[in-house]
CSV table of C-alpha atoms in Angstrom, one decimal:
chain,number,residue,atom,x,y,z
A,1,MET,CA,-88.9,-24.4,-0.8
A,2,SER,CA,-88.2,-21.6,-3.0
A,3,SER,CA,-84.9,-21.3,-4.7
A,4,SER,CA,-84.1,-18.1,-2.9
A,5,GLU,CA,-84.4,-19.6,0.6
A,6,PRO,CA,-81.1,-20.5,2.2
A,7,SER,CA,-80.6,-24.1,2.9
A,8,THR,CA,-78.8,-25.7,5.8
A,9,PRO,CA,-75.2,-26.4,5.1
A,10,GLY,CA,-74.4,-30.0,4.3
A,11,ARG,CA,-77.9,-30.8,3.1
A,12,PRO,CA,-78.2,-32.7,-0.1
A,13,GLY,CA,-79.1,-30.7,-3.1
A,14,ARG,CA,-77.7,-27.5,-1.9
A,15,ARG,CA,-75.5,-25.6,-4.2
A,16,ARG,CA,-72.4,-24.1,-2.7
A,17,LYS,CA,-71.4,-20.6,-3.6
A,18,ASN,CA,-68.0,-20.2,-5.1
A,19,ASN,CA,-66.9,-17.8,-2.3
A,20,GLU,CA,-67.9,-20.1,0.6
A,21,PRO,CA,-65.1,-22.0,2.4
A,22,ASP,CA,-65.0,-25.7,2.3
A,23,GLU,CA,-65.5,-26.8,5.8
A,24,GLN,CA,-64.3,-30.4,5.2
A,25,GLN,CA,-61.1,-29.2,3.5
A,26,THR,CA,-58.0,-29.6,5.6
A,27,PRO,CA,-57.0,-26.1,6.8
A,28,ALA,CA,-53.8,-24.8,5.3
A,29,PRO,CA,-50.9,-24.8,7.6
A,30,SER,CA,-50.1,-21.5,9.2
A,31,GLN,CA,-47.1,-19.5,7.9
A,32,GLU,CA,-45.4,-20.0,11.2
A,33,GLY,CA,-46.0,-23.7,11.2
A,34,GLY,CA,-44.8,-24.0,7.7
A,35,ARG,CA,-41.6,-22.2,8.6
A,36,ARG,CA,-41.0,-24.6,11.4
A,37,ARG,CA,-41.5,-27.7,9.3
A,38,SER,CA,-39.5,-26.2,6.5
A,39,GLY,CA,-36.7,-25.3,8.9
A,40,GLY,CA,-36.6,-28.8,10.2
A,41,ARG,CA,-36.0,-30.2,6.8
A,42,ARG,CA,-33.2,-27.7,5.9
A,43,LYS,CA,-29.6,-28.8,6.4
A,44,LYS,CA,-27.9,-26.9,9.1
A,45,GLU,CA,-25.1,-24.5,8.2
A,46,PRO,CA,-21.7,-25.1,9.9
A,47,ARG,CA,-21.0,-22.7,12.6
A,48,ARG,CA,-18.4,-20.0,11.9
A,49,PHE,CA,-16.0,-21.1,14.8
A,50,GLY,CA,-15.6,-24.5,13.1
A,51,ARG,CA,-14.0,-23.0,10.0
A,52,THR,CA,-11.7,-20.9,12.3
A,53,LEU,CA,-10.7,-24.0,14.1
A,54,VAL,CA,-9.7,-25.7,10.8
A,55,ILE,CA,-7.6,-22.7,9.9
A,56,LEU,CA,-5.9,-22.7,13.3
A,57,VAL,CA,-5.1,-26.4,13.1
A,58,GLY,CA,-3.7,-26.0,9.5
A,59,THR,CA,-1.5,-23.1,10.6
A,60,LEU,CA,-0.2,-25.1,13.5
A,61,VAL,CA,0.7,-28.1,11.2
A,62,VAL,CA,2.5,-25.8,8.8
A,63,ALA,CA,4.5,-24.2,11.7
A,64,LEU,CA,5.4,-27.7,13.1
A,65,ILE,CA,6.7,-28.8,9.6
A,66,ALA,CA,8.8,-25.6,9.3
A,67,LEU,CA,10.2,-26.2,12.8
A,68,GLY,CA,11.1,-29.7,11.9
A,69,VAL,CA,12.9,-28.6,8.8
A,70,VAL,CA,14.9,-26.0,10.8
A,71,LEU,CA,15.8,-28.5,13.5
A,72,PHE,CA,16.8,-31.0,10.8
A,73,PHE,CA,19.3,-28.6,9.2
A,74,GLN,CA,20.6,-27.5,12.5
A,75,LEU,CA,21.2,-31.0,13.7
A,76,SER,CA,22.7,-31.9,10.3
A,77,GLY,CA,25.1,-29.0,10.7
A,78,ASP,CA,26.1,-30.1,14.2
A,79,GLU,CA,26.8,-33.6,12.9
A,80,GLY,CA,28.8,-32.3,9.9
A,81,SER,CA,32.1,-32.9,11.7
A,82,ASP,CA,31.1,-36.6,12.0
A,83,ALA,CA,30.6,-36.9,8.3
A,84,ALA,CA,32.9,-39.2,6.4
A,85,ALA,CA,36.1,-37.5,5.2
A,86,PRO,CA,36.7,-37.7,1.5
A,87,GLN,CA,39.2,-40.3,0.2
A,88,THR,CA,41.1,-38.0,-2.2
A,89,ARG,CA,44.7,-37.0,-2.7
A,90,PRO,CA,46.4,-33.7,-3.8
A,91,ALA,CA,47.1,-32.9,-7.4
A,92,ASP,CA,50.7,-32.0,-6.4
A,93,TYR,CA,52.7,-33.8,-3.7
A,94,LYS,CA,56.4,-33.4,-2.7
A,95,VAL,CA,58.6,-34.9,-0.1
A,96,ARG,CA,60.9,-32.5,1.8
A,97,ASP,CA,63.6,-33.0,4.5
A,98,ALA,CA,64.0,-31.0,7.7
A,99,GLY,CA,67.7,-31.3,8.0
A,100,ASN,CA,69.1,-31.0,11.5
A,101,MET,CA,65.8,-32.1,13.1
A,102,ASN,CA,66.5,-35.6,11.6
A,103,GLU,CA,69.6,-35.9,13.7
A,104,VAL,CA,68.3,-34.5,17.0
A,105,LEU,CA,64.9,-36.3,16.9
A,106,ALA,CA,66.2,-39.3,15.0
A,107,SER,CA,64.1,-41.9,16.9
A,108,ARG,CA,61.7,-42.5,19.7
A,109,GLU,CA,64.6,-43.9,21.8
A,110,ILE,CA,65.8,-40.3,22.0
A,111,ASP,CA,62.4,-38.6,22.1
A,112,GLY,CA,60.2,-41.0,24.0
A,113,ARG,CA,57.5,-38.6,25.1
A,114,VAL,CA,54.1,-39.1,23.6
A,115,LEU,CA,52.4,-36.2,21.8
A,116,ASN,CA,49.4,-34.6,23.6
A,117,GLU,CA,46.5,-32.4,22.5
A,118,GLY,CA,47.6,-29.4,24.5
A,119,GLU,CA,51.0,-29.6,22.8
A,120,LEU,CA,49.7,-30.0,19.3
A,121,PHE,CA,46.6,-27.9,19.1
A,122,GLU,CA,47.0,-25.1,21.6
A,123,ARG,CA,49.3,-22.1,21.9
A,124,ARG,CA,50.7,-21.1,18.5
A,125,ASN,CA,48.8,-23.9,16.7
A,126,ALA,CA,45.4,-22.7,17.7
A,127,GLU,CA,45.9,-19.8,15.2
A,128,ILE,CA,48.8,-20.0,12.7
A,129,SER,CA,49.7,-16.6,11.2
A,130,SER,CA,52.5,-16.6,8.6
A,131,GLN,CA,53.1,-15.4,5.1
A,132,SER,CA,50.3,-12.8,5.5
A,133,ILE,CA,47.9,-15.8,6.0
A,134,ASP,CA,45.9,-16.4,9.2
A,135,PHE,CA,44.9,-20.0,9.6
A,136,THR,CA,42.4,-20.8,12.4
A,137,LEU,CA,42.0,-24.3,13.9
A,138,GLU,CA,38.6,-25.7,13.1
A,139,GLU,CA,38.8,-29.5,14.0
A,140,SER,CA,41.5,-31.7,15.6
A,141,ASP,CA,42.0,-35.3,16.4
A,142,LEU,CA,44.8,-37.2,18.2
A,143,THR,CA,44.7,-41.0,18.2
A,144,ASP,CA,46.9,-44.0,18.7
A,145,ASP,CA,45.1,-45.7,15.8
A,146,CYS,CA,47.2,-44.5,12.9
A,147,SER,CA,45.2,-46.4,10.3
A,148,SER,CA,42.2,-44.2,11.0
A,149,ALA,CA,44.1,-41.2,9.8
A,150,VAL,CA,44.7,-42.5,6.3
A,151,TRP,CA,42.9,-44.4,3.5
A,152,GLY,CA,44.5,-46.9,1.1
A,153,GLU,CA,46.1,-50.3,1.7
A,154,GLN,CA,49.7,-49.1,0.9
A,155,ALA,CA,49.5,-46.1,3.2
A,156,THR,CA,48.1,-48.2,6.1
A,157,GLN,CA,50.7,-50.8,5.7
A,158,ALA,CA,53.5,-48.2,5.5
A,159,LEU,CA,52.4,-46.8,8.9
A,160,ALA,CA,52.3,-50.2,10.4
A,161,ASP,CA,55.8,-51.1,9.1
A,162,ALA,CA,57.1,-47.8,10.5
A,163,ASP,CA,55.6,-48.7,13.9
A,164,CYS,CA,53.3,-45.6,14.0
A,165,SER,CA,52.2,-45.0,17.6
A,166,GLN,CA,50.2,-41.7,17.2
A,167,ALA,CA,48.5,-39.7,14.5
A,168,GLY,CA,47.5,-36.0,15.1
A,169,ARG,CA,45.4,-34.2,12.6
A,170,ALA,CA,44.2,-30.6,12.5
A,171,ALA,CA,41.9,-28.9,10.0
A,172,TYR,CA,42.6,-25.2,9.4
A,173,LEU,CA,40.6,-22.4,7.6
A,174,SER,CA,41.7,-19.0,6.4
A,175,ASP,CA,40.0,-16.4,4.2
A,176,ASN,CA,41.4,-17.8,0.9
A,177,TYR,CA,42.6,-21.3,1.8
A,178,PHE,CA,41.7,-24.4,3.9
A,179,GLY,CA,43.9,-27.3,4.7
A,180,VAL,CA,45.0,-30.1,6.9
A,181,ALA,CA,48.1,-30.6,8.9
A,182,THR,CA,49.0,-34.2,10.1
A,183,VAL,CA,51.8,-35.5,12.2
A,184,PHE,CA,52.7,-39.2,12.5
A,185,ASN,CA,54.8,-40.4,15.5
A,186,LEU,CA,57.0,-43.2,14.0
A,187,ALA,CA,59.9,-45.3,15.3
A,188,ASP,CA,62.7,-43.5,13.5
A,189,VAL,CA,63.7,-41.2,10.7
A,190,GLU,CA,64.0,-44.1,8.3
A,191,GLY,CA,60.4,-45.0,8.9
A,192,SER,CA,59.4,-41.4,8.3
A,193,ARG,CA,61.0,-41.3,4.9
A,194,ALA,CA,59.5,-44.7,4.0
A,195,VAL,CA,55.9,-43.5,4.8
A,196,ALA,CA,56.5,-40.2,2.9
A,197,GLU,CA,57.5,-42.2,-0.2
A,198,ALA,CA,54.7,-44.6,0.2
A,199,LEU,CA,52.1,-41.8,0.0
A,200,ASN,CA,53.5,-40.8,-3.4
A,201,LEU,CA,51.4,-41.8,-6.4
A,202,PRO,CA,53.6,-44.1,-8.6
A,203,GLU,CA,54.4,-43.3,-12.2
A,204,PRO,CA,52.8,-45.5,-14.8
A,205,GLU,CA,55.2,-48.3,-16.0
A,206,GLY,CA,56.6,-47.5,-19.5
A,207,GLY,CA,55.6,-43.9,-19.2
A,208,ASP,CA,52.1,-44.5,-20.6
A,209,PRO,CA,49.8,-41.8,-19.0
A,210,GLU,CA,46.7,-43.9,-19.7
A,211,GLU,CA,47.9,-46.9,-17.8
A,212,GLU,CA,46.0,-47.4,-14.6
A,213,VAL,CA,48.1,-47.3,-11.4
A,214,VAL,CA,47.1,-48.4,-7.9
A,215,ASP,CA,46.5,-45.4,-5.6
A,216,PRO,CA,48.5,-45.9,-2.4
A,217,GLY,CA,46.1,-43.8,-0.5
A,218,PHE,CA,46.6,-40.6,1.5
A,219,VAL,CA,45.8,-38.6,4.6
A,220,LEU,CA,42.2,-38.3,5.7
A,221,PRO,CA,41.0,-34.9,7.1
A,222,PRO,CA,39.8,-35.0,10.7
A,223,SER,CA,36.5,-33.6,9.6
A,224,GLY,CA,34.1,-34.2,6.7
A,225,ALA,CA,32.3,-30.9,7.3
A,226,GLU,CA,32.3,-28.2,4.7
A,227,PRO,CA,34.7,-27.1,3.3
A,228,PHE,CA,36.9,-30.0,4.2
A,229,ASP,CA,34.6,-32.4,2.4
A,230,ARG,CA,35.9,-30.7,-0.8
A,231,LEU,CA,39.6,-31.1,-0.1
A,232,GLY,CA,41.1,-32.8,-3.1
A,233,SER,CA,38.2,-32.2,-5.4
A,234,GLY,CA,39.7,-28.8,-6.4
A,235,TYR,CA,43.3,-28.1,-7.1
A,236,SER,CA,45.4,-28.8,-4.0
A,237,ALA,CA,49.0,-29.4,-3.0
A,238,ALA,CA,50.7,-31.2,-0.1
A,239,ASP,CA,54.2,-31.4,1.4
A,240,ALA,CA,55.4,-34.4,3.4
A,241,ILE,CA,58.2,-33.0,5.7
A,242,VAL,CA,60.5,-35.7,7.2
A,243,SER,CA,61.1,-34.3,10.7
A,244,GLY,CA,63.2,-36.9,12.5
A,245,HIS,CA,61.0,-39.8,13.6
A,246,TYR,CA,58.0,-37.6,12.9
A,247,LEU,CA,56.4,-37.2,9.5
A,248,VAL,CA,54.4,-34.0,9.0
A,249,VAL,CA,52.0,-33.7,6.0
A,250,VAL,CA,50.5,-30.3,5.2
A,251,TRP,CA,47.8,-30.1,2.5
A,252,VAL,CA,46.1,-27.0,1.3
A,253,GLN,CA,43.5,-25.9,-1.3
A,254,PRO,CA,42.1,-22.5,-2.3
A,255,THR,CA,38.5,-22.0,-1.0
A,256,GLY,CA,37.2,-21.1,-4.4
A,257,SER,CA,38.8,-24.0,-6.3
A,258,ASP,CA,36.5,-26.8,-7.5
A,259,SER,CA,38.6,-28.3,-10.3
A,260,VAL,CA,41.9,-30.1,-10.2
A,261,ASP,CA,42.7,-28.6,-13.6
A,262,GLU,CA,42.7,-25.0,-12.2
A,263,ARG,CA,46.5,-25.0,-11.4
A,264,VAL,CA,47.6,-22.3,-9.0
A,265,THR,CA,50.8,-21.8,-6.9
A,266,LEU,CA,50.3,-22.9,-3.4
A,267,SER,CA,53.8,-22.6,-2.0
A,268,THR,CA,52.9,-19.7,0.3
A,269,PRO,CA,50.0,-21.4,2.1
A,270,LEU,CA,52.1,-24.6,2.4
A,271,VAL,CA,54.9,-22.7,4.1
A,272,ALA,CA,52.4,-21.0,6.4
A,273,LEU,CA,50.7,-24.2,7.5
A,274,ALA,CA,54.1,-25.9,8.0
A,275,ASN,CA,54.4,-23.9,11.2
A,276,PHE,CA,52.2,-26.6,12.6
A,277,ARG,CA,55.6,-28.2,13.4
A,278,ASP,CA,56.2,-25.7,16.1
A,279,PRO,CA,55.9,-28.3,19.0
A,280,LEU,CA,58.6,-30.4,17.2
A,281,PHE,CA,60.9,-27.4,17.1
A,282,ARG,CA,60.6,-26.9,20.8
A,283,ARG,CA,61.4,-30.6,21.4
A,284,MET,CA,64.4,-30.3,19.1
A,285,ILE,CA,65.7,-27.3,21.0
A,286,GLU,CA,65.2,-29.0,24.3
A,287,TYR,CA,67.1,-32.2,23.4
A,288,ASP,CA,69.8,-30.2,21.6
A,289,ASP,CA,70.4,-28.2,24.7
A,290,ASP,CA,70.5,-31.3,26.9
A,291,GLU,CA,73.0,-32.9,24.6
A,292,SER,CA,75.3,-29.8,24.5
A,293,THR,CA,75.2,-29.5,28.3
A,294,GLY,CA,75.7,-33.2,28.9
A,295,THR,CA,72.5,-33.6,30.8
A,296,GLU,CA,69.8,-36.2,30.3
A,297,GLY,CA,66.6,-35.0,28.6
A,298,ALA,CA,63.1,-35.3,29.9
A,299,GLU,CA,62.5,-38.6,28.1
A,300,GLY,CA,59.7,-40.6,29.6
A,301,THR,CA,57.8,-37.7,31.0
A,302,GLU,CA,54.7,-36.4,29.4
A,303,GLU,CA,54.5,-32.7,28.4
A,304,THR,CA,51.4,-30.9,29.4
A,305,GLY,CA,51.5,-28.1,26.9
A,306,GLY,CA,53.9,-25.8,28.8
A,307,GLU,CA,57.2,-24.6,27.6
A,308,PRO,CA,59.7,-27.5,27.3
A,309,GLY,CA,62.8,-25.7,28.4
A,310,THR,CA,64.3,-22.4,27.5
A,311,GLU,CA,64.0,-21.3,23.9
A,312,PRO,CA,66.9,-19.2,22.7
A,313,GLY,CA,66.9,-16.2,20.4
A,314,THR,CA,64.6,-16.3,17.4
A,315,GLU,CA,61.3,-18.1,17.3
A,316,PRO,CA,60.9,-21.4,15.4
A,317,GLY,CA,59.2,-21.2,12.1
A,318,THR,CA,61.3,-18.3,10.8
A,319,GLU,CA,64.0,-20.0,8.8
A,320,GLU,CA,64.1,-22.1,5.7
A,321,VAL,CA,64.4,-25.8,5.2
A,322,PRO,CA,66.0,-27.8,2.4
A,323,GLY,CA,63.8,-28.4,-0.6
A,324,GLU,CA,62.7,-31.6,-2.1
A,325,VAL,CA,64.6,-34.7,-1.1
A,326,PRO,CA,65.3,-36.2,-4.5
A,327,GLY,CA,68.4,-34.6,-6.1
A,328,GLN,CA,68.5,-31.8,-3.5
A,329,GLN,CA,71.7,-31.0,-1.7
A,330,GLU,CA,71.1,-30.7,2.0
A,331,GLY,CA,71.2,-27.1,3.3
A,332,LEU,CA,70.0,-25.5,0.0
A,333,PRO,CA,66.5,-24.1,0.0
A,334,GLY,CA,64.2,-25.6,-2.6
A,335,GLU,CA,60.9,-24.6,-4.2
A,336,GLY,CA,58.1,-24.0,-1.7
A,337,GLU,CA,60.5,-23.6,1.2
A,338,VAL,CA,59.3,-24.7,4.6
A,339,PRO,CA,60.1,-22.8,7.8
A,340,VAL,CA,62.0,-24.7,10.4
A,341,ALA,CA,63.6,-24.0,13.8
A,342,PRO,CA,66.8,-22.0,14.3
A,343,GLY,CA,70.0,-23.9,14.1
A,344,GLU,CA,69.0,-26.0,11.1
């Protein structure tokens, strides 16, 4: 066979041309098949709606957290009145005497009616306007557990010794002042004076200002909510007014005061808040009228907040009361005069 004759493919000895395909070579995968196999091996990309879902869930969680914070502060504000009242005392404390009221309402044997909420916290006592100050009632409490209205062992014992049967407290707020008015229903005027003196901080023995003295305790506000949680932490003053068998304690502080060293004159707000005694004036007038006409009073009947009898002439709370008890001649006005009923 000549070298130019074509030979049968696959025969031995035949030389293959460079441009001939190799029939035994595995055919290359098609482009489409290669794409399919390559696509099967590639990691799938997350769908777009999955990322959107994550964003929505995150936004919802943030919104729930924000709602929880808002509800927490709202509920905390609602429960503020239940917060513990501060165990503090005023920087300045004076005992004063109501004069004629001590004779007319000398004991519970004369004035046997119990105090009630309508009598103490409604009518003129819902808003007290005096001395160009407008006090608004914020919180109130009337209880027969007198020990819950004070702190301190000596104060608690003094109320027990005076046979305290009721304690009424009211928290008031004005533009520039806030304060507390408290009334204790005691057996007689002697007990009222004894409790007033027991609340006074004793002087150090020997006159040594650095000597530690036992704090007898003082009145507790009916509310521990702001700003009453700050009462006593700034400069404040209180008057204990002996009013027959009742002891009335009024305690005020400027709204902007945060230091007991910032001394200010508080006689004006003390006089204004002392009008909290208005229900006692009405009782005094009623019993005084009954005594002058020779008729028996309404002892033993409970007042429901209405007018207890006919009030003559001027309104209570417009005249002045004697000043401090120690060294003060009865009938002479003292520093920080307190308004009382007519006829005193």
